[in-house]
């Protein structure tokens, strides 16, 4: 059974997973609506992948929230869900974000960088870091008002914003804010966590590489199964060969990639 609400140009869908377990930030679920999925032989046929944006243990299971952008038939069906409709969930799947000390043993804090709908996994990450006493600074960027929302999932007032149309915060890219932050105090002991469109992730990857800062990127690719069986989510590695993003990711060490600009890899 779900509840659903609008947040800017996106929607938050909340559902109860009666069995759990509690997911970690960066993990995802394969999701389909119980009704109207593949009906009449029309798309969507397969479940769709969504990062978990919030999770809490409750008496009858785990309450999960997802932030979604309506971009096609599957997300359209999910955006139409209303209170009481059923949701089919498989998860949690994939590799979560690492703790800062796993990326850099002298890490003193974290910088979170989100773009558009990419803020979803970072909202849960921010709360995990805050719960563990890790100092974090959050930078979120949006293309325009229609492609923004979900800030309430961050439950934090200390978020610095950027928008390409200037409707909120710095007019420009969120990576402009990151570039300034990486020049400042303590940048060499920070670790960066990012999720967003491929062009933003590539800018984050390049900035961190040039500054010698460890980073993890939550990536997207088309996913048919979500558990390693179909190889539809293959992503090239810097060392040669491929990973399956659904089982070896979706959180990837930036240093393992030659580029984050991979064909078919996620939102604009
Ligand atoms: C690990 C993972 C986590 C994700 N988390 C979220 C999330 O938290 N919120 C959210 O809204 N979306 C998320 N996505 C993207 C989401 O799965 C796609 O938007 C969705 O599958 C599109 O399905 P559709 O039937 O609506 O559109 P489709 O008809 O399948 O696609 C419509 C258009 O959307 C784009 N698209 C297709 N597949 C993807 C994809 N995998 N990623 C991005 N764009 C795509 C393409 O431009 C395509 O032409 C995630 C994807 C992955 C792999
Ligand atoms: S989505 Fe099937 S192997 Fe990754």
CSV table of C-alpha atoms and ligand atoms in Angstrom, one decimal:
chain,number,residue,atom,x,y,z
A,1,UNK,CA,0.0,0.0,0.0
A,2,UNK,CA,1.4,3.4,-1.0
A,3,UNK,CA,1.1,7.0,-0.3
A,4,UNK,CA,2.1,9.6,-2.9
A,5,UNK,CA,2.6,13.3,-2.9
A,6,UNK,CA,3.9,16.0,-5.2
A,7,UNK,CA,7.2,17.8,-4.5
A,8,UNK,CA,8.0,20.5,-7.1
A,9,UNK,CA,8.2,18.7,-10.4
A,10,UNK,CA,8.8,15.3,-8.8
A,11,UNK,CA,6.7,12.9,-6.7
A,12,UNK,CA,7.5,11.1,-3.4
A,13,UNK,CA,6.1,7.6,-3.2
A,14,UNK,CA,6.1,5.9,0.2
A,15,UNK,CA,5.4,2.2,0.7
A,16,UNK,CA,5.7,-0.4,3.4
A,17,UNK,CA,8.1,-3.3,2.8
A,18,UNK,CA,6.7,-5.9,5.2
A,19,UNK,CA,9.8,-8.1,5.2
A,20,UNK,CA,12.8,-5.7,5.0
A,21,UNK,CA,15.7,-5.6,5.5
A,22,UNK,CA,16.5,-2.0,6.1
A,23,UNK,CA,18.4,-0.7,3.0
A,24,UNK,CA,21.6,1.3,3.0
A,25,UNK,CA,22.0,4.6,1.2
A,26,UNK,CA,22.8,4.1,-2.5
A,27,UNK,CA,20.9,0.8,-2.8
A,28,UNK,CA,17.9,0.5,-5.0
A,29,UNK,CA,14.7,-1.4,-5.6
A,30,UNK,CA,13.0,-2.7,-8.7
A,31,UNK,CA,9.5,-1.4,-8.6
A,32,UNK,CA,6.2,-2.0,-10.5
A,33,UNK,CA,2.7,-0.9,-9.8
A,34,UNK,CA,0.4,-3.8,-8.8
A,35,UNK,CA,-2.3,-2.6,-11.2
A,36,UNK,CA,-2.0,-1.3,-14.8
A,37,UNK,CA,1.6,-2.6,-15.4
A,38,UNK,CA,1.9,-4.1,-18.9
A,39,UNK,CA,-1.9,-4.1,-19.1
A,40,UNK,CA,-3.3,-4.5,-22.6
A,41,UNK,CA,0.1,-5.6,-23.9
A,42,UNK,CA,1.5,-2.1,-23.5
A,43,UNK,CA,4.7,-0.8,-21.9
A,44,UNK,CA,5.9,-0.9,-19.2
A,45,UNK,CA,6.6,-4.6,-19.2
A,46,UNK,CA,9.5,-4.8,-16.8
A,47,UNK,CA,9.9,-3.2,-13.3
A,48,UNK,CA,11.9,0.0,-13.1
A,49,UNK,CA,14.9,0.8,-10.8
A,50,UNK,CA,14.7,3.5,-8.1
A,51,UNK,CA,17.1,4.6,-5.4
A,52,UNK,CA,15.8,4.5,-1.9
A,53,UNK,CA,15.5,8.1,-0.6
A,54,UNK,CA,14.3,7.4,2.9
A,55,UNK,CA,13.9,4.3,5.0
A,56,UNK,CA,12.8,3.7,8.6
A,57,UNK,CA,12.0,0.6,10.6
A,58,UNK,CA,8.4,0.6,11.8
A,59,UNK,CA,6.3,-2.0,13.7
A,60,UNK,CA,5.1,-3.9,10.6
A,61,UNK,CA,8.3,-3.7,8.5
A,62,UNK,CA,10.3,-1.0,6.8
A,63,UNK,CA,8.8,2.2,5.4
A,64,UNK,CA,10.5,3.2,2.2
A,65,UNK,CA,10.3,6.5,0.2
A,66,UNK,CA,11.3,7.0,-3.4
A,67,UNK,CA,11.6,10.3,-5.3
A,68,UNK,CA,10.6,10.0,-8.9
A,69,UNK,CA,10.5,11.9,-12.1
A,70,UNK,CA,7.9,11.1,-14.7
A,71,UNK,CA,9.9,10.5,-17.9
A,72,UNK,CA,8.1,7.5,-19.6
A,73,UNK,CA,5.5,4.8,-19.3
A,74,UNK,CA,6.9,3.2,-16.1
A,75,UNK,CA,7.5,6.4,-14.1
A,76,UNK,CA,4.1,7.7,-15.4
A,77,UNK,CA,2.3,4.7,-13.9
A,78,UNK,CA,4.2,5.1,-10.6
A,79,UNK,CA,3.4,8.9,-10.6
A,80,UNK,CA,-0.3,8.0,-10.9
A,81,UNK,CA,-0.3,5.8,-7.8
A,82,UNK,CA,-2.6,7.0,-5.1
A,83,UNK,CA,-3.1,6.1,-1.4
A,84,UNK,CA,-4.0,2.4,-1.0
A,85,UNK,CA,-2.7,1.2,-4.4
A,86,UNK,CA,-0.3,-1.7,-4.3
A,87,UNK,CA,3.4,-1.7,-5.2
A,88,UNK,CA,5.6,-4.7,-6.1
A,89,UNK,CA,9.1,-4.2,-4.7
A,90,UNK,CA,12.3,-6.2,-5.1
A,91,UNK,CA,15.2,-5.1,-3.0
A,92,UNK,CA,17.3,-3.7,-1.5
A,93,UNK,CA,19.7,-4.3,-4.4
A,94,UNK,CA,23.2,-3.2,-5.3
A,95,UNK,CA,26.2,-1.8,-3.5
A,96,UNK,CA,25.7,1.1,-1.1
A,97,UNK,CA,27.9,4.1,-0.5
A,98,UNK,CA,31.1,3.4,1.5
A,99,UNK,CA,31.8,5.1,4.8
A,100,UNK,CA,34.2,8.0,4.4
A,101,UNK,CA,37.1,6.2,6.2
A,102,UNK,CA,36.8,3.3,3.6
A,103,UNK,CA,37.6,5.9,0.9
A,104,UNK,CA,40.3,7.9,2.7
A,105,UNK,CA,41.5,6.8,6.1
A,106,UNK,CA,42.2,10.4,7.0
A,107,UNK,CA,38.8,11.6,5.9
A,108,UNK,CA,37.5,14.3,8.1
A,109,UNK,CA,34.2,15.0,6.4
A,110,UNK,CA,32.0,14.5,3.4
A,111,UNK,CA,30.8,16.7,0.5
A,112,UNK,CA,27.5,15.6,-1.0
A,113,UNK,CA,26.8,16.8,-4.6
A,114,UNK,CA,23.3,16.1,-6.1
A,115,UNK,CA,21.8,17.1,-9.4
A,116,UNK,CA,18.0,17.0,-10.1
A,117,UNK,CA,16.4,13.6,-9.3
A,118,UNK,CA,19.9,12.4,-8.3
A,119,UNK,CA,19.3,13.9,-4.8
A,120,UNK,CA,17.3,10.7,-4.0
A,121,UNK,CA,20.0,8.4,-2.7
A,122,UNK,CA,21.9,11.4,-1.2
A,123,UNK,CA,19.0,12.2,1.1
A,124,UNK,CA,19.4,8.9,2.9
A,125,UNK,CA,23.2,9.1,2.8
A,126,UNK,CA,23.1,12.5,4.5
A,127,UNK,CA,21.0,11.1,7.3
A,128,UNK,CA,23.4,8.0,7.6
A,129,UNK,CA,26.4,10.4,7.8
A,130,UNK,CA,24.7,12.7,10.3
A,131,UNK,CA,23.7,9.6,12.4
A,132,UNK,CA,27.3,8.5,12.4
A,133,UNK,CA,28.6,12.0,13.5
A,134,UNK,CA,30.3,12.6,10.1
A,135,UNK,CA,30.4,16.4,9.3
A,136,UNK,CA,28.9,16.9,5.8
A,137,UNK,CA,28.3,19.8,3.4
A,138,UNK,CA,25.5,19.4,0.8
A,139,UNK,CA,25.4,21.0,-2.6
A,140,UNK,CA,22.3,20.5,-4.7
A,141,UNK,CA,21.7,21.7,-8.2
A,142,UNK,CA,18.6,21.9,-10.4
A,143,UNK,CA,18.1,22.6,-14.1
A,144,UNK,CA,14.9,24.7,-13.5
A,145,UNK,CA,11.8,24.9,-11.3
A,146,UNK,CA,10.1,22.1,-13.2
A,147,UNK,CA,13.1,19.8,-12.7
A,148,UNK,CA,13.4,20.3,-9.0
A,149,UNK,CA,11.9,19.0,-5.7
A,150,UNK,CA,12.4,16.6,-2.9
A,151,UNK,CA,14.4,19.0,-0.7
A,152,UNK,CA,12.2,18.0,2.3
A,153,UNK,CA,13.8,14.6,2.1
A,154,UNK,CA,17.1,16.1,3.1
A,155,UNK,CA,15.7,17.2,6.5
A,156,UNK,CA,18.6,19.7,6.7
A,157,UNK,CA,18.7,23.4,6.5
A,158,UNK,CA,22.4,23.6,5.6
A,159,UNK,CA,22.1,22.8,1.9
A,160,UNK,CA,23.7,25.1,-0.7
A,161,UNK,CA,21.6,25.4,-3.9
A,162,UNK,CA,22.4,26.1,-7.6
A,163,UNK,CA,20.0,26.3,-10.5
A,164,UNK,CA,20.7,26.8,-14.2
A,165,UNK,CA,17.7,29.2,-14.5
A,166,UNK,CA,18.6,31.1,-11.3
A,167,UNK,CA,15.3,30.3,-9.5
A,168,UNK,CA,17.2,29.1,-6.4
A,169,UNK,CA,20.7,29.8,-5.1
A,170,UNK,CA,23.7,30.2,-7.3
A,171,UNK,CA,22.8,30.7,-11.0
A,172,UNK,CA,24.8,28.0,-12.8
A,173,UNK,CA,26.0,24.5,-12.1
A,174,UNK,CA,26.2,22.8,-8.8
A,175,UNK,CA,29.8,21.8,-9.8
A,176,UNK,CA,30.7,25.5,-9.7
A,177,UNK,CA,30.0,25.3,-6.0
A,178,UNK,CA,32.0,22.1,-5.7
A,179,UNK,CA,35.0,23.6,-7.5
A,180,UNK,CA,35.1,26.5,-5.0
A,181,UNK,CA,34.7,24.1,-2.1
A,182,UNK,CA,37.5,21.9,-3.3
A,183,UNK,CA,39.8,25.0,-3.2
A,184,UNK,CA,39.0,25.7,0.4
A,185,UNK,CA,40.1,24.4,3.8
A,186,UNK,CA,40.0,20.8,4.5
A,187,UNK,CA,39.3,19.8,0.9
A,188,UNK,CA,42.2,17.3,0.9
A,189,UNK,CA,40.6,15.3,3.8
A,190,UNK,CA,37.1,15.4,2.3
A,191,UNK,CA,35.4,12.6,0.4
A,192,UNK,CA,32.8,13.4,-2.2
A,193,UNK,CA,29.6,11.5,-2.9
A,194,UNK,CA,27.6,12.4,-6.0
A,195,UNK,CA,24.5,11.5,-8.0
A,196,UNK,CA,23.0,13.3,-10.9
A,197,UNK,CA,23.1,13.4,-14.7
A,198,UNK,CA,26.1,12.0,-16.5
A,199,UNK,CA,27.5,15.4,-17.5
A,200,UNK,CA,27.4,16.5,-13.8
A,201,UNK,CA,29.0,13.2,-12.6
A,202,UNK,CA,31.7,13.6,-15.2
A,203,UNK,CA,32.4,17.1,-14.0
A,204,UNK,CA,32.6,15.9,-10.4
A,205,UNK,CA,34.9,13.0,-11.4
A,206,UNK,CA,37.2,15.4,-13.2
A,207,UNK,CA,37.4,17.9,-10.4
A,208,UNK,CA,38.0,15.2,-7.8
A,209,UNK,CA,40.7,13.6,-9.9
A,210,UNK,CA,42.5,16.8,-10.4
A,211,UNK,CA,42.4,17.6,-6.7
A,212,UNK,CA,43.2,14.1,-5.6
A,213,UNK,CA,40.0,13.8,-3.7
A,214,UNK,CA,38.3,10.4,-3.3
A,215,UNK,CA,34.8,10.2,-4.7
A,216,UNK,CA,31.9,7.8,-5.2
A,217,UNK,CA,29.3,8.2,-7.9
A,218,UNK,CA,25.8,6.7,-7.9
A,219,UNK,CA,25.3,5.8,-11.5
A,220,UNK,CA,22.3,4.8,-13.7
A,221,UNK,CA,22.0,2.5,-16.7
A,222,UNK,CA,19.1,0.7,-18.3
A,223,UNK,CA,18.3,-2.2,-15.9
A,224,UNK,CA,16.1,-5.1,-17.0
A,225,UNK,CA,16.6,-7.5,-14.1
A,226,UNK,CA,18.5,-5.6,-11.3
A,227,UNK,CA,20.3,-8.7,-9.9
A,228,UNK,CA,23.0,-9.6,-12.3
A,229,UNK,CA,21.3,-12.0,-14.8
A,230,UNK,CA,20.8,-10.0,-18.0
A,231,UNK,CA,24.0,-8.0,-18.5
A,232,UNK,CA,21.9,-5.1,-19.7
A,233,UNK,CA,23.6,-2.7,-17.3
A,234,UNK,CA,27.2,-3.3,-18.4
A,235,UNK,CA,29.5,-0.3,-17.7
A,236,UNK,CA,33.1,0.1,-19.0
A,237,UNK,CA,35.9,0.2,-16.4
A,238,UNK,CA,39.1,2.2,-16.6
A,239,UNK,CA,41.1,-1.0,-16.1
A,240,UNK,CA,39.4,-2.6,-19.1
A,241,UNK,CA,36.4,-4.9,-19.2
A,242,UNK,CA,33.0,-4.1,-17.7
A,243,UNK,CA,31.1,-4.2,-14.5
A,244,UNK,CA,27.4,-5.0,-14.1
A,245,UNK,CA,26.1,-1.8,-12.5
A,246,UNK,CA,23.2,-3.5,-10.7
A,247,UNK,CA,25.5,-5.8,-8.6
A,248,UNK,CA,28.9,-4.1,-8.8
A,249,UNK,CA,27.3,-0.7,-8.4
A,250,UNK,CA,25.2,1.4,-8.7
A,251,UNK,CA,27.7,3.2,-6.4
A,252,UNK,CA,31.0,3.3,-8.2
A,253,UNK,CA,34.4,4.5,-7.1
A,254,UNK,CA,35.1,7.5,-9.4
A,255,UNK,CA,38.7,6.4,-9.8
A,256,UNK,CA,37.5,3.1,-11.4
A,257,UNK,CA,36.0,5.1,-14.4
A,258,UNK,CA,37.7,6.6,-17.4
A,259,UNK,CA,34.5,8.7,-17.8
A,260,UNK,CA,31.0,9.0,-16.3
A,261,UNK,CA,29.7,9.9,-19.8
A,262,UNK,CA,28.4,6.5,-20.7
A,263,UNK,CA,25.9,6.0,-23.5
A,264,UNK,CA,22.4,5.5,-22.1
A,265,UNK,CA,23.5,6.3,-18.5
A,266,UNK,CA,20.6,8.1,-17.0
A,267,UNK,CA,18.8,11.5,-16.9
A,268,UNK,CA,19.9,14.7,-18.7
B,1,LIG,C1,20.1,2.3,-9.9
B,1,LIG,C2,19.1,3.3,-10.5
B,1,LIG,C3,18.4,4.1,-9.6
B,1,LIG,C4,17.5,5.0,-10.1
B,1,LIG,N1,16.8,5.9,-9.2
B,1,LIG,C5,15.9,6.7,-9.7
B,1,LIG,C6,15.2,7.6,-8.8
B,1,LIG,O1,15.5,7.6,-7.6
B,1,LIG,N2,14.2,8.4,-9.3
B,1,LIG,C7,13.9,8.4,-10.6
B,1,LIG,O2,13.0,9.1,-11.0
B,1,LIG,N3,14.5,7.6,-11.5
B,1,LIG,C8,15.5,6.8,-11.1
B,1,LIG,N4,16.2,5.9,-12.0
B,1,LIG,C9,15.8,6.0,-13.4
B,1,LIG,C10,14.5,5.2,-13.6
B,1,LIG,O3,14.8,3.8,-13.5
B,1,LIG,C11,14.1,5.5,-15.1
B,1,LIG,O4,13.7,6.9,-15.2
B,1,LIG,C12,12.9,4.6,-15.5
B,1,LIG,O5,13.4,3.3,-15.6
B,1,LIG,C13,12.3,5.1,-16.8
B,1,LIG,O6,11.3,4.2,-17.1
B,1,LIG,P1,10.0,4.7,-17.9
B,1,LIG,O7,9.3,3.5,-18.3
B,1,LIG,O8,9.3,5.8,-17.2
B,1,LIG,O9,10.7,5.4,-19.2
B,1,LIG,P2,11.4,4.7,-20.4
B,1,LIG,O10,10.5,4.7,-21.6
B,1,LIG,O11,12.1,3.5,-20.1
B,1,LIG,O12,12.5,5.9,-20.7
B,1,LIG,C14,12.1,7.2,-21.0
B,1,LIG,C15,13.3,8.0,-21.2
B,1,LIG,O13,13.9,8.1,-19.8
B,1,LIG,C16,15.2,8.0,-19.9
B,1,LIG,N5,15.6,6.7,-19.2
B,1,LIG,C17,15.4,5.5,-19.4
B,1,LIG,N6,16.0,4.6,-18.6
B,1,LIG,C18,16.6,5.4,-17.8
B,1,LIG,C19,17.4,5.2,-16.7
B,1,LIG,N7,17.8,4.0,-16.2
B,1,LIG,N8,17.9,6.3,-16.0
B,1,LIG,C20,17.6,7.5,-16.4
B,1,LIG,N9,16.9,7.8,-17.5
B,1,LIG,C21,16.4,6.8,-18.1
B,1,LIG,C22,15.6,7.8,-21.4
B,1,LIG,O14,15.9,9.1,-21.9
B,1,LIG,C23,14.4,7.3,-22.0
B,1,LIG,O15,14.3,7.7,-23.4
B,1,LIG,C24,17.1,5.1,-11.5
B,1,LIG,C25,17.8,4.2,-12.4
B,1,LIG,C26,18.7,3.3,-11.9
B,1,LIG,C27,19.4,2.3,-12.8
B,2,LIG,S1,20.2,-5.2,-14.8
B,2,LIG,FE1,20.4,-7.3,-15.4
B,2,LIG,S2,22.5,-7.7,-15.1
B,2,LIG,FE2,22.3,-5.7,-14.3
